[in-house]
Amino acid sequence: MMFTSRIEEVRRARRNLFSPAAVVVTAALAAGALALTACAPRAPARPDCPEGEVCLLLGNGSEAATLDPHKATGTWESRILSDAFMGLTQDDPSGKAIPGMAESWEVSDDGLVWTFHLRDAVWSDGAPVTADDFVFSLRRILLPETASEYASLLYFIEGAQALNEGDAAPEALGVRAVDDRTLEIQLVHPAPYLPEVAKHQTMFPVPKHVVEKLGEAWVRPENIVSNGPYVITEWRLGDYIKLVKNPRFFEAETVCVDQVYYYPTTDAASAERRIRRGELDINFDIQSNRIGFLREEIPEYVHTHTYLGVTYLAFNSNVPALQDARVRQALTMTIDRKFITEKLLRGGQQPAYTFVPPGVANYESPEPPEWADWPLERRKEEARRLLAQAGYGPDNPLRLEIKHRNSPDPVLFMPVVQADWKDIGVDLALAQNETQIAYAAYRARDFEVADAAWVADYNDAMSFLYLNQSSTGSQNYGDYKNPAYDELLRKADNEPDPEIRAGYLAQAERIVLHDAPIAPVYFYVNKALVSPKITGWVDNIIDHHRTRYLCVKGESGASEGIN
């Protein structure tokens, strides 16, 4: 099919995308308003930076839903929280795990006991950071009443799953303070990736002395106490979150930026204009189909890099039609991934026929499904046959809805999926949601097909494959359950040989590709617009760029606009 005719299909499909019936409007974000400063008139395009200080203005994608490290789930929240808090380990400028609150650690010969030795550090209010803060925090995130969506990430800790499921007391968790500066963690199985997880917000300490005193109010900007390079001082809903340098941070003298502002920038095109006017220094996204143009216009601003991330569709197994594997296979094989990546997005994304991205450490994905090499028309013929076997056709069309994010790339490619599925007789509606609202719906199983994405929390295949594990909970959006899959992940967890472990994981991924509870669409590239005045930026595979390593050329953070 010619490119021009495919574009016309997409244009026709997009007309439905912005109809009133397709756009979901909700006030759910207001639930987080209790933690915010009252919304004041919009701040100037670029806030005044005090004389002699360095200020940094960052476009951060979506609006944060929380400032609680144990309840945050988005990369846009993680950026803010990783400036304010620090775990046992932290990122270096290239995104690798290095000592953080822990100066050093050792592991028992069987890999089951990790002992961390904490540095002499304090919270932003001057209270010491102790091993007991970590014990308190790890128990807190796993308590059922905390309702952390990331709790299952820590199930490798002895007693973690039982505590999270309400079957054990907090004291049964395999974490103890040997003394104020020594923390011991007992594991269920070896987890050589623990230093990678330890820099994630799930393992951030929270100040026990403040949380116990203030309860949920501890995360209000006027109350929050942190142990990282910055302290959160202000949150203006829909405008910005402001952080200022923490003078009590143990390496404060190495931190250049004095003030950092995080702005929600759901519209990448608008953020691009703000970058060009000098109203933002960095935006952590670029509308994919603008990358080529921007490389010609402002090449020194454009940064792209291989990324450990995947965009995929999740099928809700609670929907009767989607309980049939033939239906799921028909839907996944019909998506024209090459058109989406090469003709529509054009940002370096790669078609995804497997789930774990290339570049993951110590892992090689299995071969893609056989149909991945077929011409699109042959795939569509096979999809029609599978749907007919499942009882769907012209006299009984399959009707579905995709709930999708309003971020730039999904808005571009969703009409393609709609057109592709229409070709096999599927009547597909599109429902666009603000990103936070969409993910809340996925976690509540309020969807039929979900447009989702996942970025590695740590550089290991398990960071992706655990999403389809039956014990994962809310982040297993489609409620996929397969005992054979679970058993392979269990065997991988208990296998010390890296090569054998990788084989178990690849077998598990092969099962997912066969069962098709998800439809991988494309592998990410990370993409950002970065002012050439910014120093310290290092492109990396996990897209972590902590503010503590950045600076702005000149005496202040003021940037000059460009035409």
Coordinates of C-alpha atoms in Angstrom, one line a residue, residues 13-14 16-19 22-24 311-314 401-418 428-439 441-442 446-453:
A13 CA -9.2 7.8 11.7
R14 CA -7.9 10.8 13.7
N16 CA -12.8 10.4 15.6
L17 CA -10.0 10.9 18.1
F18 CA -10.9 14.4 19.1
S19 CA -14.6 14.1 19.1
A22 CA -13.6 10.2 22.6
V23 CA -12.1 12.7 25.0
V24 CA -12.3 11.7 28.7
T311 CA 5.4 0.8 24.2
Y312 CA 2.8 -1.9 24.2
L313 CA -1.0 -2.6 24.3
A314 CA -2.4 -4.6 27.2
E401 CA -12.1 0.5 22.9
I402 CA -8.5 1.5 23.4
K403 CA -7.9 3.8 26.3
H404 CA -4.8 5.7 25.5
R405 CA -2.5 8.4 26.9
N406 CA -2.6 12.0 25.6
S407 CA 1.2 12.2 25.2
P408 CA 2.6 13.0 21.8
D409 CA 3.5 9.6 20.4
P410 CA 0.3 7.7 21.3
V411 CA -1.8 10.5 19.8
L412 CA 0.1 10.0 16.6
F413 CA 0.0 6.2 16.3
M414 CA -3.4 5.3 17.8
P415 CA -5.3 6.1 14.6
V416 CA -2.9 3.7 12.8
V417 CA -3.9 0.9 15.1
Q418 CA -7.6 1.9 14.6
L428 CA -12.4 0.2 17.4
A429 CA -13.1 3.3 19.4
L430 CA -10.3 5.5 20.8
A431 CA -10.6 7.2 24.2
Q432 CA -7.9 9.7 25.0
N433 CA -7.0 10.4 28.6
E434 CA -4.5 12.5 30.5
T435 CA -1.5 10.2 31.2
Q436 CA -2.1 10.0 35.0
I437 CA -5.8 9.3 34.4
A438 CA -5.1 6.6 31.9
Y439 CA -2.7 4.7 34.2
A441 CA -7.8 3.4 34.8
Y442 CA -5.4 0.6 33.8
D446 CA -11.2 0.1 33.8
F447 CA -10.3 -0.5 30.1
E448 CA -10.6 -3.1 27.4
V449 CA -7.3 -2.4 25.6
A450 CA -4.7 -0.2 27.3
D451 CA -2.0 1.8 25.6
A452 CA 0.9 1.5 28.0
A453 CA 4.7 1.9 28.2

